[in-house]
Coordinates of C-alpha atoms in Angstrom, one line a residue:
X219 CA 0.0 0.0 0.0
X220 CA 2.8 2.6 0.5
X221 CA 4.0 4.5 -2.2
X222 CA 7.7 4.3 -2.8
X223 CA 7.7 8.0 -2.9
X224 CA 7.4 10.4 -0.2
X225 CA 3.6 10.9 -0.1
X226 CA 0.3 10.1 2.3
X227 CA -3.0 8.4 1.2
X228 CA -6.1 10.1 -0.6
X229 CA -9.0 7.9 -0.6
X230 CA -12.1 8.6 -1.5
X231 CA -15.6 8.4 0.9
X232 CA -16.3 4.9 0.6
X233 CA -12.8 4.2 1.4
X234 CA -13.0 6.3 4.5
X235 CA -16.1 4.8 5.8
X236 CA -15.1 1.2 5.3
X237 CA -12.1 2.3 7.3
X238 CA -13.8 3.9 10.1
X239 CA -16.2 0.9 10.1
X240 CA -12.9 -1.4 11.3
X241 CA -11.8 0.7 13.8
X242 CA -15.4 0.7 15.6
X243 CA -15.6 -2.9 14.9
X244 CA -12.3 -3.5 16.3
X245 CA -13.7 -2.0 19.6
X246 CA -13.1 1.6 19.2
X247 CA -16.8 3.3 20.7
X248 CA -18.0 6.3 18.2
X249 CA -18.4 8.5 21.2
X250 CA -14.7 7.7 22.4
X251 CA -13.7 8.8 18.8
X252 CA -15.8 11.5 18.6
X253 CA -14.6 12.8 21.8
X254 CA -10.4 12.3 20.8
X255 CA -11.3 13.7 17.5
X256 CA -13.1 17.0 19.2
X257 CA -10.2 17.6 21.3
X258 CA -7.8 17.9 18.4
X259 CA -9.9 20.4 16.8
X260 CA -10.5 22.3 19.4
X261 CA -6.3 22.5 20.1
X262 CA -6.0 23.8 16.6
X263 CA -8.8 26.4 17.0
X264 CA -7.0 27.6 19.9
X265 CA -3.7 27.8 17.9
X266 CA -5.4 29.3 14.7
X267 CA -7.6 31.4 16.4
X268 CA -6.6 33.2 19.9
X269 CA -9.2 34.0 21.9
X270 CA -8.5 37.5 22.3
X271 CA -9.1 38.0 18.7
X272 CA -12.2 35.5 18.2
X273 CA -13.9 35.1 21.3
X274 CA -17.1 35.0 19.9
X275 CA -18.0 31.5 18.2
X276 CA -20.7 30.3 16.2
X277 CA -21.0 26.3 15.2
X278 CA -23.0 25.3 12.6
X279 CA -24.0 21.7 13.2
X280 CA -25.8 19.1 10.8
X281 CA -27.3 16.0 11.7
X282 CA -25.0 13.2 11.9
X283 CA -21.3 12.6 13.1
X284 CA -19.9 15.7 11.4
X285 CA -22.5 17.7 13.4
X286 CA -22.0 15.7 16.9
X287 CA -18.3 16.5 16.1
X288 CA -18.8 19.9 16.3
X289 CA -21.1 20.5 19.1
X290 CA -18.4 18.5 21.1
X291 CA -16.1 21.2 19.7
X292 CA -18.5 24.1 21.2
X293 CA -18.0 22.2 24.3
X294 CA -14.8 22.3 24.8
X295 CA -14.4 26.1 23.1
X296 CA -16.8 27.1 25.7
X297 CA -14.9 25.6 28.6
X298 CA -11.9 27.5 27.1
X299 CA -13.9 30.9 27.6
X300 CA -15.1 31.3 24.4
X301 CA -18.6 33.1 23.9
X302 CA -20.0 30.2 22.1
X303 CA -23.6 30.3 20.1
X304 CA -24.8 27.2 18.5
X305 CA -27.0 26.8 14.9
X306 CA -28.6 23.2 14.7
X307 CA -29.7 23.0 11.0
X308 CA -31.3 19.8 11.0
X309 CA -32.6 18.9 14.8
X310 CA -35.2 17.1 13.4
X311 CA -33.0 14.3 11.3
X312 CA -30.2 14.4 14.7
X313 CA -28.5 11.4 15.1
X314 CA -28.5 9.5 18.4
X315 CA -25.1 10.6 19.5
X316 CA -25.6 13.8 17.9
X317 CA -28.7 14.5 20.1
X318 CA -26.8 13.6 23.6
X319 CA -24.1 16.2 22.5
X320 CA -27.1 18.8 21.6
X321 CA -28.6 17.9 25.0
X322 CA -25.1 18.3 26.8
X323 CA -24.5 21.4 25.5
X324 CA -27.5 23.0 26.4
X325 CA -27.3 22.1 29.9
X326 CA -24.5 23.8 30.3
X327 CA -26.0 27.3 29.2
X328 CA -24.4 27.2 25.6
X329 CA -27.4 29.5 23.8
X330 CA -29.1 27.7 20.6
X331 CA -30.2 30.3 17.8
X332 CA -30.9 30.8 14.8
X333 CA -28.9 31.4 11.8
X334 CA -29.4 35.4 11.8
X335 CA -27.8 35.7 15.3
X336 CA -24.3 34.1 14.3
X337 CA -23.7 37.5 12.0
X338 CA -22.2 39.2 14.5
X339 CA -19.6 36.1 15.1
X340 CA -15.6 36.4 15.0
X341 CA -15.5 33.1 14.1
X342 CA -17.7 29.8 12.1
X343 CA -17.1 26.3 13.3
X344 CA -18.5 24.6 9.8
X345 CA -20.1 21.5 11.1
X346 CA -22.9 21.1 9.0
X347 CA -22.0 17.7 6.7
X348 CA -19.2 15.2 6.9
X349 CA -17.4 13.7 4.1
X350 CA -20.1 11.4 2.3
X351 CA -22.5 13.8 0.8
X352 CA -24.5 12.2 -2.1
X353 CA -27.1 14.8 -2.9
X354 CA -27.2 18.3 -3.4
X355 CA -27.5 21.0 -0.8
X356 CA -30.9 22.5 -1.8
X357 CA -34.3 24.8 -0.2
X358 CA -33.8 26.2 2.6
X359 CA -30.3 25.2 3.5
X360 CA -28.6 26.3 0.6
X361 CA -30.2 29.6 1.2
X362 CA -28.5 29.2 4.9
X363 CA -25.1 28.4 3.3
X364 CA -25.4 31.3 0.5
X365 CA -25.9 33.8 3.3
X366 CA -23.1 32.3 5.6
X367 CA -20.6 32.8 2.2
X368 CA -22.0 36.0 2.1
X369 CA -20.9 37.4 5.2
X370 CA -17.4 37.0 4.6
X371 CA -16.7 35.8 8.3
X372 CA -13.7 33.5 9.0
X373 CA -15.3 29.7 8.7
X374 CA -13.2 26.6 9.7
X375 CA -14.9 23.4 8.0
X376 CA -14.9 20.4 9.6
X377 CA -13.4 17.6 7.9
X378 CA -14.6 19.1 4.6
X379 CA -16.2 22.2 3.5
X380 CA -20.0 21.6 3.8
X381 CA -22.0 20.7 0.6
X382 CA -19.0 19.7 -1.3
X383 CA -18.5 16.6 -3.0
X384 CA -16.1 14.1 -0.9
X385 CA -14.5 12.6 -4.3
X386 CA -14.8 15.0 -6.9
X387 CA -14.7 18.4 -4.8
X388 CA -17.1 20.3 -6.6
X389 CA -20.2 21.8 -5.1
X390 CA -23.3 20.2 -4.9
X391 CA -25.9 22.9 -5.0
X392 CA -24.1 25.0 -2.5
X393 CA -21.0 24.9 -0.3
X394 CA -19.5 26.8 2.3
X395 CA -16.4 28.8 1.2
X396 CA -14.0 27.9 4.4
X397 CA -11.3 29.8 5.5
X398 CA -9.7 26.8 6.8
X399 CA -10.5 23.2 6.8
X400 CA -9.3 20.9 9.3
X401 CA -9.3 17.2 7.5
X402 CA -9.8 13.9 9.5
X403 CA -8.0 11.3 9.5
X404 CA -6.8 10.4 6.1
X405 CA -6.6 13.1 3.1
X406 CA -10.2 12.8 0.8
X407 CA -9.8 12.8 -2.4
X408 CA -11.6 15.9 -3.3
X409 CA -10.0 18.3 -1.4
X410 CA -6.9 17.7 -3.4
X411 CA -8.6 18.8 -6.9
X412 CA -8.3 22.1 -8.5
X413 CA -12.5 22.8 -8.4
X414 CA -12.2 22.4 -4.8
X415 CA -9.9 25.3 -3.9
X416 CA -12.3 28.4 -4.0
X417 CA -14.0 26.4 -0.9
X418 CA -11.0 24.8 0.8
X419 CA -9.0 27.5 2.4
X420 CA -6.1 26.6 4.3
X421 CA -5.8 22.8 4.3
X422 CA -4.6 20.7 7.3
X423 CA -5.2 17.1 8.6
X424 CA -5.9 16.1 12.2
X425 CA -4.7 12.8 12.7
X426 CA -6.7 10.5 15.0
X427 CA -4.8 7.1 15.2
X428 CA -6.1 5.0 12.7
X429 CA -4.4 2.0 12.8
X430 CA -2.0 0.9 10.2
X431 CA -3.9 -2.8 9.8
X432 CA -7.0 -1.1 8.9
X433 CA -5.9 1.3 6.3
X434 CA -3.8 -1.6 4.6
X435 CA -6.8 -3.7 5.0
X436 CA -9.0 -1.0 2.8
X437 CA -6.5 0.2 0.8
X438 CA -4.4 -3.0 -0.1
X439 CA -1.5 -3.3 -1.5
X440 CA -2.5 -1.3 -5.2
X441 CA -3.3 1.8 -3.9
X442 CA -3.0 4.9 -6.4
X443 CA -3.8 7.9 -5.2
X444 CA -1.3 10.1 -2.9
X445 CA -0.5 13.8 -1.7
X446 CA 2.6 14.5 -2.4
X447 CA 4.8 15.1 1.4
X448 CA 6.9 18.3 0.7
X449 CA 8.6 18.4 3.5
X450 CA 9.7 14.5 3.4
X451 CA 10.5 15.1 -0.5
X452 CA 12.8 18.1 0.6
X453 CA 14.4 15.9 3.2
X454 CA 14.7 12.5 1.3
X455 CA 15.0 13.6 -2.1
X456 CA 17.2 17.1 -2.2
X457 CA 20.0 18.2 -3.1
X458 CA 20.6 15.0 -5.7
X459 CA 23.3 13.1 -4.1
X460 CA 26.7 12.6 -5.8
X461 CA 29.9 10.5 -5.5
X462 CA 33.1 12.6 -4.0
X463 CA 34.9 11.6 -7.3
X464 CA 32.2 12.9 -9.8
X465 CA 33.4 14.7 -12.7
X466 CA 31.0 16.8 -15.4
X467 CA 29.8 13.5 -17.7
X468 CA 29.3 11.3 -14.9
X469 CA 26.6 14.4 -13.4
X470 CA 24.4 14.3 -16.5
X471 CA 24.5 16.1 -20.1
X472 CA 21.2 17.4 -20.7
X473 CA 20.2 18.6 -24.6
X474 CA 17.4 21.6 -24.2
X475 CA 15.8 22.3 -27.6
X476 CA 14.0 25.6 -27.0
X477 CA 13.3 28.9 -28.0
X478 CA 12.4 31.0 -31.2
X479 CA 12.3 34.7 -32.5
X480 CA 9.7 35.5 -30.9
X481 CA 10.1 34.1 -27.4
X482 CA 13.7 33.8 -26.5
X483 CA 13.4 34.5 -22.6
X484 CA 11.9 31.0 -22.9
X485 CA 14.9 29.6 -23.7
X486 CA 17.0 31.5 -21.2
X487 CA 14.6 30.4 -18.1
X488 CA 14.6 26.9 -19.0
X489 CA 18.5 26.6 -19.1
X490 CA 18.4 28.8 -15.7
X491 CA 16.2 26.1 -14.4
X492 CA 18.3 23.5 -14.7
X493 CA 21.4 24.7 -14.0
X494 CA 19.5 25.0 -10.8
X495 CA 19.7 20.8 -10.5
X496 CA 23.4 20.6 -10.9
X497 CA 23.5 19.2 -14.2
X498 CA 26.8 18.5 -15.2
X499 CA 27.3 19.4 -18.7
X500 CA 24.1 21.5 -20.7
X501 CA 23.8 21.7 -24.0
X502 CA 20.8 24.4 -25.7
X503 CA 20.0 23.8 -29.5
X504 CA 18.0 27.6 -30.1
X505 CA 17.6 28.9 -33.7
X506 CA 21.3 30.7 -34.9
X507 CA 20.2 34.2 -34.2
X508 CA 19.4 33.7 -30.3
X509 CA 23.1 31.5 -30.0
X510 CA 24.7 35.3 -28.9
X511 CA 21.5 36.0 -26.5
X512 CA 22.1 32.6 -24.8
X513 CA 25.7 32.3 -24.7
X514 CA 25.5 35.9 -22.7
X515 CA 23.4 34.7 -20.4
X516 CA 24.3 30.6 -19.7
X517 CA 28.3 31.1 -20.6
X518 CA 28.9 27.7 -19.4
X519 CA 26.3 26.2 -21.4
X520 CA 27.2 24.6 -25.3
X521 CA 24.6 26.5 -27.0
X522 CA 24.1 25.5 -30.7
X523 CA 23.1 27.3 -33.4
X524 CA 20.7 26.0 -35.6
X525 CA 18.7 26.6 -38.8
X526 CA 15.7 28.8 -38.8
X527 CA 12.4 28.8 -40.1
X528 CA 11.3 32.6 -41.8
X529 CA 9.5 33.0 -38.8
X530 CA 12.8 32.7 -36.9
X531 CA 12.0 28.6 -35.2
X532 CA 14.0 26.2 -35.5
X533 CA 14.0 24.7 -39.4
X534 CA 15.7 21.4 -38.1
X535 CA 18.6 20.1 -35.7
X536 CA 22.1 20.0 -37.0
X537 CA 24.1 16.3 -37.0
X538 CA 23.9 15.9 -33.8
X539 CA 24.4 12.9 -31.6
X540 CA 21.6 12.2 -29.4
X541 CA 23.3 9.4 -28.0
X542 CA 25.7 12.0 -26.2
X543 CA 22.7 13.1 -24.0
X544 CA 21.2 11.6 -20.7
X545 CA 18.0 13.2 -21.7
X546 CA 16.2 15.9 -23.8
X547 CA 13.7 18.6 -22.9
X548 CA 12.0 20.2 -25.8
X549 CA 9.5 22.9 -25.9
X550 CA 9.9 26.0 -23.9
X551 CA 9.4 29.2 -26.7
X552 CA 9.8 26.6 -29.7
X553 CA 7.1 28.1 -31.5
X554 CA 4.7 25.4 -33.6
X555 CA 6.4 25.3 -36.8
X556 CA 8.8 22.7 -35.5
X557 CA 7.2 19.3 -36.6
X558 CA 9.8 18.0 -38.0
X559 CA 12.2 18.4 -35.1
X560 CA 9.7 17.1 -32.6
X561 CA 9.3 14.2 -34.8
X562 CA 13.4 13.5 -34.8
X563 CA 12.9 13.6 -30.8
X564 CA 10.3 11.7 -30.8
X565 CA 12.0 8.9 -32.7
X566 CA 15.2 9.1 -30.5
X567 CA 15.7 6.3 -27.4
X568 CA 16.4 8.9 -25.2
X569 CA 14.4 9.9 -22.1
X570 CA 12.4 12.9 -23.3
X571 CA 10.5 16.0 -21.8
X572 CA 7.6 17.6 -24.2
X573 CA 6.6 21.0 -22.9
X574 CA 4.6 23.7 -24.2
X575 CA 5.1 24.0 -28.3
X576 CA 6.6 20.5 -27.9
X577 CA 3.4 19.4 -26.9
X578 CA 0.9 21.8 -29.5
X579 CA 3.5 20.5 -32.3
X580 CA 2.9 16.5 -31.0
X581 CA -1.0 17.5 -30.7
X582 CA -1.1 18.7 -34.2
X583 CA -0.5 15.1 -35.5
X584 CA -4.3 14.1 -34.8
X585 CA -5.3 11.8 -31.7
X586 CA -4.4 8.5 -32.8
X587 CA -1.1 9.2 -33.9
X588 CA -0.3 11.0 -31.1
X589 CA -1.0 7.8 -28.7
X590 CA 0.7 5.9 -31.2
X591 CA 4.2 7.8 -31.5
X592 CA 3.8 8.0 -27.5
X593 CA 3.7 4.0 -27.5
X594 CA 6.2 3.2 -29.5
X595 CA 9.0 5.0 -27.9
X596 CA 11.8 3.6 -27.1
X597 CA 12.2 5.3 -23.6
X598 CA 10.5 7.4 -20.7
X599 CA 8.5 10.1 -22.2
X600 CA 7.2 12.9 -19.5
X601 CA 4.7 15.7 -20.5
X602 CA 4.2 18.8 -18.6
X603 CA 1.0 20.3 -19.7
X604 CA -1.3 22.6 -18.3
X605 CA -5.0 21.5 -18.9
X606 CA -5.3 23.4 -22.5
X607 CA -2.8 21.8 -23.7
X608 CA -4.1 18.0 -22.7
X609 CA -7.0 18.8 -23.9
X610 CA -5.8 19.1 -27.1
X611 CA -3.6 16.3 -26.5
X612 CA -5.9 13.8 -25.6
X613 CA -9.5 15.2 -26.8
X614 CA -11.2 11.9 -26.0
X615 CA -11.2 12.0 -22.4
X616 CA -12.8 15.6 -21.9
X617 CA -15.8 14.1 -20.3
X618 CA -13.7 12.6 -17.6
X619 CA -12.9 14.1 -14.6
X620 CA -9.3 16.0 -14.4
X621 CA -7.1 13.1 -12.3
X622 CA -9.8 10.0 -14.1
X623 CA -8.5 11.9 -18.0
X624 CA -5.0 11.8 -16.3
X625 CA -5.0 8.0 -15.3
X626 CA -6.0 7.2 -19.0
X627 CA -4.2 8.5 -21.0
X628 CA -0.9 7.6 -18.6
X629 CA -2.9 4.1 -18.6
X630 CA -3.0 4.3 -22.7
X631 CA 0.6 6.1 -23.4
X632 CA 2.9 4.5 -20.8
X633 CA 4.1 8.3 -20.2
X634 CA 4.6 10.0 -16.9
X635 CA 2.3 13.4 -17.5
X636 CA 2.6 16.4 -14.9
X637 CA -0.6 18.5 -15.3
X638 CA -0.1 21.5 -13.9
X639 CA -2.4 23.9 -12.0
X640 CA -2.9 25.3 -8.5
X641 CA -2.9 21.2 -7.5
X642 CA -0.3 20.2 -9.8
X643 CA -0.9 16.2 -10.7
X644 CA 1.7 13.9 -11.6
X645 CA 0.8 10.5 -12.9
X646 CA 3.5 7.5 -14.0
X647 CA 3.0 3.7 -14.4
X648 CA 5.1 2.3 -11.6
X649 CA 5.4 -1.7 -12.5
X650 CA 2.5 -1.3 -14.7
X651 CA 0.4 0.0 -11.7
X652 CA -0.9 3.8 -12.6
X653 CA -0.2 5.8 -9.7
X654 CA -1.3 9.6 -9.1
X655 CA 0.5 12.1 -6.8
X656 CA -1.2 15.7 -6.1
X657 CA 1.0 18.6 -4.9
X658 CA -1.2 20.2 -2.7
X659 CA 1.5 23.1 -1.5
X660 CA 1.7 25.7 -3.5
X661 CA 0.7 29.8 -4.9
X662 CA -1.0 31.6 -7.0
X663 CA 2.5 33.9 -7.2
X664 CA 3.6 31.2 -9.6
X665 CA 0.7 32.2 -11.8
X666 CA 3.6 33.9 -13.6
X667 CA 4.5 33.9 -17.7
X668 CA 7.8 32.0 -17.9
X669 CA 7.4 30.1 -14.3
X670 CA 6.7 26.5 -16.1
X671 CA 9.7 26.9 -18.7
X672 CA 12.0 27.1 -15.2
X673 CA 10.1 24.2 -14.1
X674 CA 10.7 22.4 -17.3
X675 CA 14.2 23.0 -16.9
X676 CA 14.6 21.2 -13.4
X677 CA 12.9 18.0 -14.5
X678 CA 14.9 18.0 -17.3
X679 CA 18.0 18.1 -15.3
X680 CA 16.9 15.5 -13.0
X681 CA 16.3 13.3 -15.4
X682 CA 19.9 13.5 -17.5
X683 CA 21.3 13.1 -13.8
X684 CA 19.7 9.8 -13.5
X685 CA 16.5 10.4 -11.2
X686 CA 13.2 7.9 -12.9
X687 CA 10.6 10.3 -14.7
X688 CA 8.1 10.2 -11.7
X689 CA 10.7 10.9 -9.2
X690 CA 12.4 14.0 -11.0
X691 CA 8.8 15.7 -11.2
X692 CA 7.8 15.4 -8.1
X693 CA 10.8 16.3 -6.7
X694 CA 11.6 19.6 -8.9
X695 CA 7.5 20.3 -8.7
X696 CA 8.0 20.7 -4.6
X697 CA 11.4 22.9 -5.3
X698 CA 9.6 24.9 -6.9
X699 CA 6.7 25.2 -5.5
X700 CA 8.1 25.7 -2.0
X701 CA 10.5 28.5 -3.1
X702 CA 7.6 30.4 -4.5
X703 CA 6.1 29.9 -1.5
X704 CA 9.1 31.1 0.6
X705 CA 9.5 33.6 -1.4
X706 CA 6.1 35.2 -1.2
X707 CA 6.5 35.6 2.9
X708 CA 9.0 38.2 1.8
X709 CA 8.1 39.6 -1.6
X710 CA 4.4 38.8 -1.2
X711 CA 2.0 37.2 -4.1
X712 CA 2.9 39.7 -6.7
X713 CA 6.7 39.8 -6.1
X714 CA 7.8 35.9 -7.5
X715 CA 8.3 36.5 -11.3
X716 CA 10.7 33.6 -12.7
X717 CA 14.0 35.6 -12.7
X718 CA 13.4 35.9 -8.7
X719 CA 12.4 32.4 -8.7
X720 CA 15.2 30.8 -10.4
X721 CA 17.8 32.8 -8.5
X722 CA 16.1 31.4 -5.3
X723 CA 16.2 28.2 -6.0
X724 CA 18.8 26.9 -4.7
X725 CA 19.4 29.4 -1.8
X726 CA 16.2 28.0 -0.6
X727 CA 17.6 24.5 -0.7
X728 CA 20.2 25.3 1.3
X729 CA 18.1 27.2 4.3
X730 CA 15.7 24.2 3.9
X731 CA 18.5 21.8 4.6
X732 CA 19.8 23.9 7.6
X733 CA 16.0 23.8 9.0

């Protein structure tokens, strides 16, 4: 069951409930976890939110588990001083355990009112569904959660954001937009995808002990789906390791085949990126006229010149030997008028990176032949496209859901694909098992021109120095990811444009090492 790569479990509802139904069948009473779980909360409310700030609390609370959870949690906030007011939305459909809670709480004074009295709140506990939810939120209790969004309070969810889909994180009918959501237990799956993050917030997981046997026993041993562990990749997995007596070819020679006319600076960032990885020898293949541009700016790279194309892309590669190079990334500025030198790549038995143009030039070649060329190559291809450019890709699976389209056509193509977004997914065939990692740490400072082409450029180097396709994105997606994040405690969300990022890059490593 445990991925070989620093990452934690997603599982989706059923998965969690046939879990949870072990551990009370092994002997563990619901109120007992109920009560473990409540006290966890409450010590993160308390950290998250002091009470001199937010002594006022409001708890929303549903009707089952979810809802008992949280009036246990106005329990406790109120024996901590807090001015707590509770908002039962569905007394009449309580659960038994959720009903003692309610009848606990109101003997010890805690006030129950209705919805209109919480306005005036510091804080929301959102206790109002669990994970689970099969129908939509409609009547009267969307209208409840409409009006809660609406007052633009501070709201921390429960497990999950109420009314949003456990698997597929979208809302169903209506859903409370949290500030914060405090998970249980093991990650769901659909608070890791990219619909879910208007209504997320700040994610966390609360732990509550769930024995390894019954995970394993859910889960078995072909589990797929993970969240990626940052800081365990940044422990296990950076900076690449290398023998005392290394020298330049043992380190890696990576070929980057980038850049046109018209978008040069793509080029550059690239090369910057992985120089960043360490990569012993780099070679850049950019169209004749940019050869000056580059060689001023990556002196220690082999830049070569090659033919162009009137609209100043490269016409085709000069003779070179592929065979001299640990790996090839292609793509970053190459323009689409390339075919023919994506097609020479393609046909190569070298482990090769498509980004950007590299990928629009592959999708021009139809569907079919694009999963064809993709199955026939002779070694690891990774793509790195945003959700535009799989599309176009892979047309076929649009009616899927984003990770279900990324299982299939990994599943079809025998690639490892990064999809990027603001919960970057990598997926890879691992012993001819798909397996899907989510990178669920990262910022909207990166939503920057030119920040993927630096990306592109530190997988690329991790894979000529030696590091399997799956492994070298992951790893250089929580680089750089977590020195965008760094750097936006100093520079904020608007100060991380590439050139800042790239420089950063490896400063960051080495603070993160000393941490």
């Amino acid at each position: 069951m445990t991925s070989s790569l620093s990452s934690q479990p997603l599982v989706t509802a059923t998965q969690m409930r046939s879990i949870e139904e072990l551990i009370f069948k092994a002997g563990m009473p619901v109120a007992a976890l109920m009560e473990k779980v409540a006290l966890r909360i409450t010590q993160r409310v308390m950290e998250l939110y002091p009470l001199e700030h937010y002594r006022r609390v409001g708890v929303l609370v549903g009707a089952g588990h979810n809802g008992g959870d949280a009036l246990a949690v106005a329990r406790e906030l109120f024996h901590q001083g807090r001015q707590v007011q509770i908002c039962h939305l569905l007394p009449a459909k309580a659960k038994p355990l959720n009903r003692v809670h309610g009848c606990y709480a109101k003997s010890l004074g805690i006030p129950f009112v209705d919805l209109a009295a919480l306005q005036d709140c510091d804080l929301l506990i959102d206790g109002i569904f669990g994970f689970g939810l099969e129908r939509d939120v409609i009547g009267e209790l969307a209208i409840a959660i409409h009006t809660i969004n609406q007052w633009h309070l501070p709201i921390l969810s429960i497990d999950i954001p109420s009314g949003l889909h456990t698997d597929l994180g979208m809302a169903m009918g209506a859903a409370i937009k949290a500030t914060h959501t405090l998970c249980l237990g093991l990650w769901k799956r659909g608070l890791l995808t990219e619909v879910a993050v208007p209504y997320v917030g700040k994610l966390e997981r609360i732990g509550f002990d769930i024995p390894k046997w019954c995970i394993e026993k859910v889960l078995g041993t072909e589990h797929s789906l993970w969240r990626i562990d940052a800081q365990q990749v940044l422990r296990d997995r950076l900076p690449i390791l290398r023998q005392p007596t290394a020298h330049k070819y043992e380190v890696g020679h990576l070929l980057l085949v980038v850049g046109s006319q018209q978008y040069a600076g793509a080029a550059i960032l690239a090369a910057l990126g992985a120089k960043a990885t360490g990569i012993g020898m780099l070679s850049i293949a950019v169209p004749l006229s940019l050869k000056p541009i580059l060689l001023t700016q990556v002196p220690d790279a082999l830049v070569i010149g090659c033919p162009e194309t009137p609209s100043g892309a490269i016409a085709k590669l000069p003779n070179l030997d592929l065979q001299r190079y640990q790996a090839i990334g292609c793509g970053c500025g190459l323009s689409v008028d390339t075919l023919t030198v994506v097609q020479e790549l393609m046909d190569s038995d070298r482990p090769l990176l498509l980004d950007a143009d590299g990928l629009n030039t592959l999708a021009s070649m139809g569907n079919s032949e694009v999963i064809e060329q993709l199955k026939t190559r002779r070694s690891s291809t990774t793509l790195t496209p945003h959700w535009g450019e799989f599309c176009r890709l892979f047309p076929s699976f649009l009616g899927l859901h984003r990770l279900d389209a990324l299982i299939a056509a990994v599943n079809l193509t025998d690639t490892t694909i990064l999809l990027k977004g603001s919960k970057t997914a990598i997926a890879s065939q691992i012993q001819n098992k798909s397996q899907l990692w989510i990178n669920a740490e990262s910022t909207p400072a990166l939503a920057r021109g030119g920040s993927g082409d630096v990306l592109t450029g530190m997988i690329a180097g991790m894979l000529a120095q030696g590091l399997f396709p799956e492994e070298a994105a992951i790893a250089a997606t929580v680089w750089h990811s977590q020195t965008a994040l760094w750097l936006e405690q100093q520079r904020t969300v608007m100060g991380v444009d590439p050139i800042i990022l790239v420089q950063n890059l490896l400063p960051f490593l080495s603070q993160s090492a000393k941490a």
